[in-house]
PDB file of C-alpha atoms and ligand atoms in Angstrom:
ATOM      1  CA  MET A  25       1.040  34.370   9.517  1.00  0.00           C
ATOM      2  CA  GLY A  26      -2.270  32.529   9.402  1.00  0.00           C
ATOM      3  CA  LYS A  27      -3.881  29.934  11.447  1.00  0.00           C
ATOM      4  CA  VAL A  28      -4.632  26.278  10.692  1.00  0.00           C
ATOM      5  CA  TYR A  29      -7.968  24.670  11.649  1.00  0.00           C
ATOM      6  CA  ILE A  30      -7.705  20.957  12.136  1.00  0.00           C
ATOM      7  CA  THR A  31     -11.425  20.236  11.395  1.00  0.00           C
ATOM      8  CA  GLY A  32     -13.794  17.228  11.513  1.00  0.00           C
ATOM      9  CA  ALA A  33     -16.267  17.090   8.691  1.00  0.00           C
ATOM     10  CA  GLY A  34     -18.491  14.363  10.272  1.00  0.00           C
ATOM     11  CA  PRO A  35     -19.269  10.898   8.881  1.00  0.00           C
ATOM     12  CA  GLY A  36     -21.025  11.591   5.594  1.00  0.00           C
ATOM     13  CA  ASP A  37     -24.507  13.116   6.266  1.00  0.00           C
ATOM     14  CA  PRO A  38     -23.603  16.839   5.427  1.00  0.00           C
ATOM     15  CA  GLU A  39     -25.963  17.983   8.209  1.00  0.00           C
ATOM     16  CA  LEU A  40     -23.857  16.326  10.815  1.00  0.00           C
ATOM     17  CA  LEU A  41     -21.239  19.042  10.263  1.00  0.00           C
ATOM     18  CA  THR A  42     -20.678  21.116  13.474  1.00  0.00           C
ATOM     19  CA  VAL A  43     -21.731  24.766  13.311  1.00  0.00           C
ATOM     20  CA  LYS A  44     -18.155  25.761  14.064  1.00  0.00           C
ATOM     21  CA  ALA A  45     -16.760  23.598  11.103  1.00  0.00           C
ATOM     22  CA  PHE A  46     -19.558  25.186   8.882  1.00  0.00           C
ATOM     23  CA  LYS A  47     -18.389  28.693   9.749  1.00  0.00           C
ATOM     24  CA  ILE A  48     -14.726  28.052   9.363  1.00  0.00           C
ATOM     25  CA  ILE A  49     -15.405  26.415   5.911  1.00  0.00           C
ATOM     26  CA  GLN A  50     -17.196  29.586   4.871  1.00  0.00           C
ATOM     27  CA  ASN A  51     -14.218  31.717   5.908  1.00  0.00           C
ATOM     28  CA  ALA A  52     -11.399  29.420   4.488  1.00  0.00           C
ATOM     29  CA  ASP A  53      -8.842  30.806   2.094  1.00  0.00           C
ATOM     30  CA  VAL A  54      -7.424  27.287   1.550  1.00  0.00           C
ATOM     31  CA  ILE A  55      -9.067  23.876   2.217  1.00  0.00           C
ATOM     32  CA  LEU A  56      -7.025  20.705   2.331  1.00  0.00           C
ATOM     33  CA  TYR A  57      -9.486  17.751   2.405  1.00  0.00           C
ATOM     34  CA  ASP A  58      -9.585  13.936   2.556  1.00  0.00           C
ATOM     35  CA  ARG A  59     -11.330  11.310   0.466  1.00  0.00           C
ATOM     36  CA  LEU A  60     -14.108  10.553   3.004  1.00  0.00           C
ATOM     37  CA  ILE A  61     -15.400  14.126   2.900  1.00  0.00           C
ATOM     38  CA  ASN A  62     -18.948  14.629   1.436  1.00  0.00           C
ATOM     39  CA  GLU A  63     -18.156  17.033  -1.272  1.00  0.00           C
ATOM     40  CA  GLU A  64     -21.365  18.853  -0.560  1.00  0.00           C
ATOM     41  CA  ILE A  65     -19.780  20.359   2.458  1.00  0.00           C
ATOM     42  CA  LEU A  66     -17.070  22.034   0.137  1.00  0.00           C
ATOM     43  CA  ASN A  67     -19.947  24.082  -1.534  1.00  0.00           C
ATOM     44  CA  TYR A  68     -20.078  26.181   1.589  1.00  0.00           C
ATOM     45  CA  ARG A  69     -16.712  27.754   0.691  1.00  0.00           C
ATOM     46  CA  LYS A  70     -16.049  31.185  -0.630  1.00  0.00           C
ATOM     47  CA  LYS A  71     -15.754  31.314  -4.347  1.00  0.00           C
ATOM     48  CA  GLU A  72     -12.038  32.229  -4.366  1.00  0.00           C
ATOM     49  CA  ALA A  73     -11.098  29.535  -1.707  1.00  0.00           C
ATOM     50  CA  ILE A  74      -8.323  27.250  -2.905  1.00  0.00           C
ATOM     51  CA  LEU A  75      -9.281  23.504  -2.710  1.00  0.00           C
ATOM     52  CA  ILE A  76      -6.486  20.810  -2.329  1.00  0.00           C
ATOM     53  CA  TYR A  77      -7.346  17.174  -2.355  1.00  0.00           C
ATOM     54  CA  VAL A  78      -4.879  15.164  -0.284  1.00  0.00           C
ATOM     55  CA  GLY A  79      -6.981  12.063  -0.272  1.00  0.00           C
ATOM     56  CA  LYS A  80      -6.036   8.938   1.520  1.00  0.00           C
ATOM     57  CA  GLU A  81      -7.536   5.653   1.348  1.00  0.00           C
ATOM     58  CA  ASP A  82      -8.091   3.309   4.512  1.00  0.00           C
ATOM     59  CA  GLY A  83      -5.316   5.021   6.247  1.00  0.00           C
ATOM     60  CA  LYS A  84      -2.804   4.871   3.286  1.00  0.00           C
ATOM     61  CA  HIS A  85      -1.862   8.216   2.165  1.00  0.00           C
ATOM     62  CA  THR A  86      -1.605   8.796  -1.580  1.00  0.00           C
ATOM     63  CA  ILE A  87       0.461  11.946  -0.466  1.00  0.00           C
ATOM     64  CA  PRO A  88       2.689  11.145   2.441  1.00  0.00           C
ATOM     65  CA  GLN A  89       1.749  12.592   5.818  1.00  0.00           C
ATOM     66  CA  GLN A  90       5.080  14.604   5.854  1.00  0.00           C
ATOM     67  CA  GLU A  91       4.068  16.342   2.603  1.00  0.00           C
ATOM     68  CA  ILE A  92       0.631  17.126   4.071  1.00  0.00           C
ATOM     69  CA  ASN A  93       2.261  18.670   7.158  1.00  0.00           C
ATOM     70  CA  GLN A  94       4.442  20.733   4.968  1.00  0.00           C
ATOM     71  CA  PHE A  95       1.591  21.933   2.868  1.00  0.00           C
ATOM     72  CA  LEU A  96      -0.355  23.204   5.998  1.00  0.00           C
ATOM     73  CA  TYR A  97       2.828  24.993   7.078  1.00  0.00           C
ATOM     74  CA  ASP A  98       3.467  26.629   3.792  1.00  0.00           C
ATOM     75  CA  TYR A  99      -0.134  27.685   3.265  1.00  0.00           C
ATOM     76  CA  ALA A 100      -0.149  29.128   6.827  1.00  0.00           C
ATOM     77  CA  LEU A 101       2.674  31.382   5.954  1.00  0.00           C
ATOM     78  CA  GLN A 102       0.818  32.768   2.921  1.00  0.00           C
ATOM     79  CA  TYR A 103      -2.936  32.675   3.972  1.00  0.00           C
ATOM     80  CA  ASP A 104      -4.918  33.691   6.948  1.00  0.00           C
ATOM     81  CA  VAL A 105      -7.411  30.808   7.281  1.00  0.00           C
ATOM     82  CA  VAL A 106      -6.166  27.260   6.352  1.00  0.00           C
ATOM     83  CA  VAL A 107      -8.642  24.496   6.856  1.00  0.00           C
ATOM     84  CA  ARG A 108      -7.608  20.907   7.075  1.00  0.00           C
ATOM     85  CA  LEU A 109     -10.831  19.010   6.686  1.00  0.00           C
ATOM     86  CA  LYS A 110     -10.990  15.413   7.714  1.00  0.00           C
ATOM     87  CA  GLY A 111     -13.660  12.658   7.795  1.00  0.00           C
ATOM     88  CA  GLY A 112     -15.379  12.209  11.204  1.00  0.00           C
ATOM     89  CA  ASP A 113     -13.192  13.488  13.970  1.00  0.00           C
ATOM     90  CA  PRO A 114      -9.595  14.619  13.255  1.00  0.00           C
ATOM     91  CA  PHE A 115      -8.277  12.784  16.284  1.00  0.00           C
ATOM     92  CA  VAL A 116      -9.875   9.507  15.649  1.00  0.00           C
ATOM     93  CA  PHE A 117      -7.469   7.673  13.334  1.00  0.00           C
ATOM     94  CA  GLY A 118      -7.138  10.855  11.508  1.00  0.00           C
ATOM     95  CA  ARG A 119      -3.541  11.836  12.138  1.00  0.00           C
ATOM     96  CA  GLY A 120      -4.727  15.261  13.332  1.00  0.00           C
ATOM     97  CA  GLY A 121      -2.335  14.952  16.295  1.00  0.00           C
ATOM     98  CA  GLU A 122       0.647  14.669  14.041  1.00  0.00           C
ATOM     99  CA  GLU A 123      -0.368  17.717  12.122  1.00  0.00           C
ATOM    100  CA  CYS A 124      -0.804  19.639  15.405  1.00  0.00           C
ATOM    101  CA  LEU A 125       2.633  18.628  16.612  1.00  0.00           C
ATOM    102  CA  PHE A 126       4.204  19.513  13.221  1.00  0.00           C
ATOM    103  CA  LEU A 127       2.625  22.994  13.342  1.00  0.00           C
ATOM    104  CA  ALA A 128       3.338  23.443  17.149  1.00  0.00           C
ATOM    105  CA  GLU A 129       7.053  22.743  16.657  1.00  0.00           C
ATOM    106  CA  ARG A 130       7.268  25.474  13.997  1.00  0.00           C
ATOM    107  CA  GLY A 131       5.275  28.216  15.847  1.00  0.00           C
ATOM    108  CA  ILE A 132       2.103  28.027  13.691  1.00  0.00           C
ATOM    109  CA  GLU A 133      -1.071  28.722  15.353  1.00  0.00           C
ATOM    110  CA  PHE A 134      -3.817  26.145  15.119  1.00  0.00           C
ATOM    111  CA  GLU A 135      -7.154  25.173  16.459  1.00  0.00           C
ATOM    112  CA  VAL A 136      -8.887  21.927  16.591  1.00  0.00           C
ATOM    113  CA  ILE A 137     -12.556  21.475  15.545  1.00  0.00           C
ATOM    114  CA  PRO A 138     -13.724  18.110  16.623  1.00  0.00           C
ATOM    115  CA  GLY A 139     -16.207  16.290  14.421  1.00  0.00           C
ATOM    116  CA  VAL A 140     -18.844  13.665  14.792  1.00  0.00           C
ATOM    117  CA  THR A 141     -16.944  10.396  14.547  1.00  0.00           C
ATOM    118  CA  SER A 142     -18.100   7.483  12.192  1.00  0.00           C
ATOM    119  CA  ALA A 143     -17.330   5.153  15.101  1.00  0.00           C
ATOM    120  CA  ILE A 144     -20.297   6.170  17.136  1.00  0.00           C
ATOM    121  CA  SER A 145     -22.634   7.917  14.540  1.00  0.00           C
ATOM    122  CA  VAL A 146     -22.602   5.247  11.833  1.00  0.00           C
ATOM    123  CA  PRO A 147     -23.760   2.520  14.264  1.00  0.00           C
ATOM    124  CA  ALA A 148     -26.420   4.913  15.481  1.00  0.00           C
ATOM    125  CA  TYR A 149     -27.845   5.536  11.996  1.00  0.00           C
ATOM    126  CA  THR A 150     -28.207   1.606  11.715  1.00  0.00           C
ATOM    127  CA  GLY A 151     -30.068   1.543  14.977  1.00  0.00           C
ATOM    128  CA  ILE A 152     -26.938   0.337  16.992  1.00  0.00           C
ATOM    129  CA  PRO A 153     -26.305   2.149  20.163  1.00  0.00           C
ATOM    130  CA  VAL A 154     -22.565   1.636  21.126  1.00  0.00           C
ATOM    131  CA  THR A 155     -23.490   1.439  24.987  1.00  0.00           C
ATOM    132  CA  HIS A 156     -26.824   0.123  26.270  1.00  0.00           C
ATOM    133  CA  ARG A 157     -27.870  -0.404  29.880  1.00  0.00           C
ATOM    134  CA  GLY A 158     -27.648  -4.022  30.761  1.00  0.00           C
ATOM    135  CA  ILE A 159     -26.000  -5.000  27.545  1.00  0.00           C
ATOM    136  CA  ALA A 160     -22.692  -2.996  26.997  1.00  0.00           C
ATOM    137  CA  SER A 161     -21.117  -0.727  29.588  1.00  0.00           C
ATOM    138  CA  SER A 162     -18.184   0.249  27.485  1.00  0.00           C
ATOM    139  CA  PHE A 163     -16.946   0.405  23.929  1.00  0.00           C
ATOM    140  CA  ARG A 164     -13.659   0.528  22.230  1.00  0.00           C
ATOM    141  CA  VAL A 165     -12.565   1.786  18.741  1.00  0.00           C
ATOM    142  CA  VAL A 166      -9.749  -0.250  17.279  1.00  0.00           C
ATOM    143  CA  THR A 167      -7.871   0.228  14.023  1.00  0.00           C
ATOM    144  CA  GLY A 168      -8.405  -2.786  11.730  1.00  0.00           C
ATOM    145  CA  HIS A 169      -5.668  -1.642   9.585  1.00  0.00           C
ATOM    146  CA  GLU A 170      -3.045  -3.596  11.397  1.00  0.00           C
ATOM    147  CA  ALA A 171      -3.073  -7.236  10.735  1.00  0.00           C
ATOM    148  CA  PRO A 172      -3.923  -9.334  13.906  1.00  0.00           C
ATOM    149  CA  ASP A 173      -0.965 -11.612  13.241  1.00  0.00           C
ATOM    150  CA  LYS A 174       1.537  -8.764  13.443  1.00  0.00           C
ATOM    151  CA  GLU A 175       4.320  -9.231  15.874  1.00  0.00           C
ATOM    152  CA  ASN A 176       4.645  -6.662  18.695  1.00  0.00           C
ATOM    153  CA  SER A 177       1.106  -5.552  17.998  1.00  0.00           C
ATOM    154  CA  SER A 178       0.193  -2.451  20.100  1.00  0.00           C
ATOM    155  CA  ILE A 179      -3.350  -3.756  20.142  1.00  0.00           C
ATOM    156  CA  ASP A 180      -4.442  -5.570  23.319  1.00  0.00           C
ATOM    157  CA  TRP A 181      -6.409  -8.503  21.761  1.00  0.00           C
ATOM    158  CA  GLU A 182      -6.631 -10.538  24.773  1.00  0.00           C
ATOM    159  CA  SER A 183      -8.776  -7.972  26.563  1.00  0.00           C
ATOM    160  CA  MET A 184     -11.391  -8.041  23.796  1.00  0.00           C
ATOM    161  CA  LYS A 185     -12.863 -11.067  25.503  1.00  0.00           C
ATOM    162  CA  ALA A 186     -14.710  -8.503  27.677  1.00  0.00           C
ATOM    163  CA  ASN A 187     -18.361  -8.131  27.040  1.00  0.00           C
ATOM    164  CA  GLU A 188     -18.287  -4.690  25.443  1.00  0.00           C
ATOM    165  CA  THR A 189     -18.920  -3.239  22.106  1.00  0.00           C
ATOM    166  CA  ILE A 190     -15.994  -3.165  19.667  1.00  0.00           C
ATOM    167  CA  VAL A 191     -15.888  -0.933  16.581  1.00  0.00           C
ATOM    168  CA  PHE A 192     -13.152  -1.563  14.063  1.00  0.00           C
ATOM    169  CA  LEU A 193     -12.347   1.216  11.604  1.00  0.00           C
ATOM    170  CA  MET A 194     -10.348   0.516   8.465  1.00  0.00           C
ATOM    171  CA  GLY A 195     -10.900  -3.254   9.062  1.00  0.00           C
ATOM    172  CA  LEU A 196     -12.722  -4.451   5.958  1.00  0.00           C
ATOM    173  CA  HIS A 197      -9.600  -5.824   4.344  1.00  0.00           C
ATOM    174  CA  ASN A 198      -8.633  -7.748   7.374  1.00  0.00           C
ATOM    175  CA  ILE A 199     -12.127  -8.872   8.363  1.00  0.00           C
ATOM    176  CA  GLU A 200     -11.431 -12.565   8.149  1.00  0.00           C
ATOM    177  CA  LYS A 201      -8.161 -12.330  10.188  1.00  0.00           C
ATOM    178  CA  ILE A 202      -9.886 -10.104  12.713  1.00  0.00           C
ATOM    179  CA  MET A 203     -12.825 -12.497  13.278  1.00  0.00           C
ATOM    180  CA  ASP A 204     -10.352 -15.550  13.467  1.00  0.00           C
ATOM    181  CA  LYS A 205      -8.330 -13.766  16.126  1.00  0.00           C
ATOM    182  CA  LEU A 206     -11.399 -12.924  18.133  1.00  0.00           C
ATOM    183  CA  ILE A 207     -12.473 -16.700  18.138  1.00  0.00           C
ATOM    184  CA  GLN A 208      -8.836 -17.586  19.068  1.00  0.00           C
ATOM    185  CA  ILE A 209      -8.844 -15.290  22.121  1.00  0.00           C
ATOM    186  CA  GLY A 210     -12.117 -16.840  23.321  1.00  0.00           C
ATOM    187  CA  LYS A 211     -14.822 -14.648  22.215  1.00  0.00           C
ATOM    188  CA  ASN A 212     -18.137 -16.337  21.610  1.00  0.00           C
ATOM    189  CA  PRO A 213     -18.314 -17.186  17.826  1.00  0.00           C
ATOM    190  CA  LYS A 214     -22.075 -16.368  17.855  1.00  0.00           C
ATOM    191  CA  THR A 215     -21.448 -12.782  18.914  1.00  0.00           C
ATOM    192  CA  PRO A 216     -23.489 -10.516  16.600  1.00  0.00           C
ATOM    193  CA  VAL A 217     -21.468  -8.384  14.158  1.00  0.00           C
ATOM    194  CA  ALA A 218     -22.655  -5.648  11.740  1.00  0.00           C
ATOM    195  CA  VAL A 219     -20.622  -4.380   8.763  1.00  0.00           C
ATOM    196  CA  ILE A 220     -21.683  -0.896   7.680  1.00  0.00           C
ATOM    197  CA  HIS A 221     -20.851   0.723   4.419  1.00  0.00           C
ATOM    198  CA  ALA A 222     -21.303   4.559   3.779  1.00  0.00           C
ATOM    199  CA  GLY A 223     -23.096   5.028   7.092  1.00  0.00           C
ATOM    200  CA  THR A 224     -25.238   8.185   7.596  1.00  0.00           C
ATOM    201  CA  THR A 225     -25.622   8.560   3.679  1.00  0.00           C
ATOM    202  CA  GLU A 226     -28.323   7.455   1.363  1.00  0.00           C
ATOM    203  CA  ASN A 227     -26.012   4.660   0.251  1.00  0.00           C
ATOM    204  CA  GLN A 228     -25.802   3.208   3.585  1.00  0.00           C
ATOM    205  CA  LEU A 229     -25.573  -0.528   3.561  1.00  0.00           C
ATOM    206  CA  VAL A 230     -25.824  -2.849   6.496  1.00  0.00           C
ATOM    207  CA  ILE A 231     -24.812  -6.742   6.659  1.00  0.00           C
ATOM    208  CA  VAL A 232     -25.450  -8.446   9.919  1.00  0.00           C
ATOM    209  CA  GLY A 233     -24.080 -11.854  10.898  1.00  0.00           C
ATOM    210  CA  GLU A 234     -22.002 -13.347  13.662  1.00  0.00           C
ATOM    211  CA  ILE A 235     -18.240 -13.553  14.368  1.00  0.00           C
ATOM    212  CA  ASP A 236     -18.057 -16.918  12.526  1.00  0.00           C
ATOM    213  CA  ASN A 237     -19.859 -16.161   9.353  1.00  0.00           C
ATOM    214  CA  ILE A 238     -19.561 -12.239   8.763  1.00  0.00           C
ATOM    215  CA  SER A 239     -16.492 -12.264   6.735  1.00  0.00           C
ATOM    216  CA  LYS A 240     -18.279 -14.457   4.157  1.00  0.00           C
ATOM    217  CA  LEU A 241     -21.477 -12.470   4.359  1.00  0.00           C
ATOM    218  CA  ALA A 242     -19.641  -9.127   3.923  1.00  0.00           C
ATOM    219  CA  LYS A 243     -17.175 -10.225   1.308  1.00  0.00           C
ATOM    220  CA  ASP A 244     -18.597  -7.985  -1.424  1.00  0.00           C
ATOM    221  CA  VAL A 245     -19.134  -4.875   0.825  1.00  0.00           C
ATOM    222  CA  PRO A 246     -17.182  -1.857  -0.662  1.00  0.00           C
ATOM    223  CA  THR A 247     -15.186   0.755   1.457  1.00  0.00           C
ATOM    224  CA  PRO A 248     -15.520   2.845   3.451  1.00  0.00           C
ATOM    225  CA  ALA A 249     -16.967   0.321   6.040  1.00  0.00           C
ATOM    226  CA  LEU A 250     -16.778  -0.173   9.622  1.00  0.00           C
ATOM    227  CA  ILE A 251     -17.239  -3.315  11.860  1.00  0.00           C
ATOM    228  CA  VAL A 252     -19.358  -3.356  14.952  1.00  0.00           C
ATOM    229  CA  ILE A 253     -19.145  -6.422  17.352  1.00  0.00           C
ATOM    230  CA  GLY A 254     -21.364  -6.998  20.420  1.00  0.00           C
ATOM    231  CA  ASP A 255     -24.816  -7.833  21.599  1.00  0.00           C
ATOM    232  CA  VAL A 256     -25.870  -4.227  20.957  1.00  0.00           C
ATOM    233  CA  VAL A 257     -26.109  -5.182  17.370  1.00  0.00           C
ATOM    234  CA  LYS A 258     -29.312  -7.135  18.084  1.00  0.00           C
ATOM    235  CA  LEU A 259     -31.086  -3.727  19.146  1.00  0.00           C
ATOM    236  CA  ARG A 260     -31.030  -2.888  15.538  1.00  0.00           C
ATOM    237  CA  ASP A 261     -34.143  -5.010  14.992  1.00  0.00           C
ATOM    238  CA  LYS A 262     -36.107  -2.646  17.034  1.00  0.00           C
ATOM    239  CA  ILE A 263     -34.216   0.693  16.889  1.00  0.00           C
ATOM    240  CA  ASN A 264     -33.459   0.861  13.174  1.00  0.00           C
ATOM    241  CA  TRP A 265     -34.814   4.287  12.206  1.00  0.00           C
ATOM    242  CA  PHE A 266     -32.797   5.502   9.289  1.00  0.00           C
ATOM    243  CA  ASP A 267     -33.623   2.845   6.802  1.00  0.00           C
ATOM    244  CA  ALA A 268     -37.319   3.466   7.653  1.00  0.00           C
ATOM    245  CA  LYS A 269     -36.650   7.246   6.948  1.00  0.00           C
ATOM    246  CA  LEU A 270     -34.970   6.616   3.685  1.00  0.00           C
ATOM    247  CA  LEU A 271     -37.845   4.350   2.491  1.00  0.00           C
ATOM    248  CA  LYS A 272     -40.255   7.119   3.067  1.00  0.00           C
ATOM    249  CA  CYS A 273     -38.241   9.549   1.039  1.00  0.00           C
TER     250      CYS A 273
HETATM  251  N1  SAH B  26     -11.529  10.226  11.595  1.00  0.00           N
HETATM  252  C1  SAH B  26     -12.493   9.281  11.061  1.00  0.00           C
HETATM  253  C2  SAH B  26     -11.905   7.940  10.896  1.00  0.00           C
HETATM  254  C3  SAH B  26     -10.867   7.735   9.878  1.00  0.00           C
HETATM  255  S1  SAH B  26     -10.275   6.136   9.527  1.00  0.00           S
HETATM  256  C4  SAH B  26     -13.677   9.319  12.021  1.00  0.00           C
HETATM  257  O1  SAH B  26     -13.670   9.897  13.032  1.00  0.00           O
HETATM  258  O2  SAH B  26     -14.810   8.874  11.583  1.00  0.00           O
HETATM  259  C5  SAH B  26     -11.283   5.827   8.051  1.00  0.00           C
HETATM  260  C6  SAH B  26     -12.296   4.704   8.441  1.00  0.00           C
HETATM  261  O3  SAH B  26     -13.531   5.193   9.116  1.00  0.00           O
HETATM  262  C7  SAH B  26     -12.867   3.948   7.216  1.00  0.00           C
HETATM  263  O4  SAH B  26     -11.936   3.052   6.756  1.00  0.00           O
HETATM  264  C8  SAH B  26     -14.141   3.344   7.906  1.00  0.00           C
HETATM  265  O5  SAH B  26     -13.787   2.212   8.704  1.00  0.00           O
HETATM  266  C9  SAH B  26     -14.646   4.472   8.772  1.00  0.00           C
HETATM  267  N2  SAH B  26     -15.596   5.185   8.156  1.00  0.00           N
HETATM  268  C10 SAH B  26     -15.476   6.648   8.023  1.00  0.00           C
HETATM  269  N3  SAH B  26     -16.700   7.022   7.447  1.00  0.00           N
HETATM  270  C11 SAH B  26     -17.565   6.034   7.382  1.00  0.00           C
HETATM  271  C12 SAH B  26     -18.929   5.797   6.902  1.00  0.00           C
HETATM  272  N4  SAH B  26     -19.630   6.807   6.494  1.00  0.00           N
HETATM  273  N5  SAH B  26     -19.364   4.612   6.993  1.00  0.00           N
HETATM  274  C13 SAH B  26     -18.724   3.644   7.346  1.00  0.00           C
HETATM  275  N6  SAH B  26     -17.449   3.608   7.859  1.00  0.00           N
HETATM  276  C14 SAH B  26     -16.877   4.907   7.813  1.00  0.00           C
END
């Protein structure tokens, strides 16, 4: 019986792959990968490795999660090294925990290889530190997949009044509703917001605005994109290093 490696592939820049993930990709017999993986990373595999695309878009699986779980189980019975490769970190909205539970319940050995999450690294590549002394002492990462008007939401909207950095993943489709909700709970409508597409890659695109105008400014931004809200966004004016680097290339 083989082992399954629930592995983070990082946010896009292939060099943000961990050494551990790099080594396991080189050894993999089977790789099941998601849409947000930079395909360059797959080139590290052995020639004979089996590649299986189980892409999902903004949290919506084209292949149901239950089927992916079953694939992992079935391949683990047949091959030694099964790699489940996910964008960013497997436990940050990656359903990695569900896959671990499924395997654990069936006695399949597994290991988790954390990855560089987009929630922190994508803002970093646009010159936005998620915490900064005197500006933000905490940050939270929230799913934007759930509409803010959903009843019995498990998201604590009221507490977002606090002066901290908020990062929404999977929130582009709901951006207008999210911004309306933040105004409704009493957040300052002039709080800076950045919407970042394809962060850490050469296609990175950043739109900056405020809570009360960002949904209009960012209406044509494609996915994948994340939303960063908070005064730390202003630091970008001075810290933005990646765009400068791209211009030099
Ligand atoms: N496990 C992943 C997140 C999965 S949810 C992680 O840790 O990064 C998928 C969401 O992540 C996307 O909808 C988008 O909001 C965000 N995302 C992932 N990669 C991104 C990138 N390179 N640029 C901008 N947003 C990204």
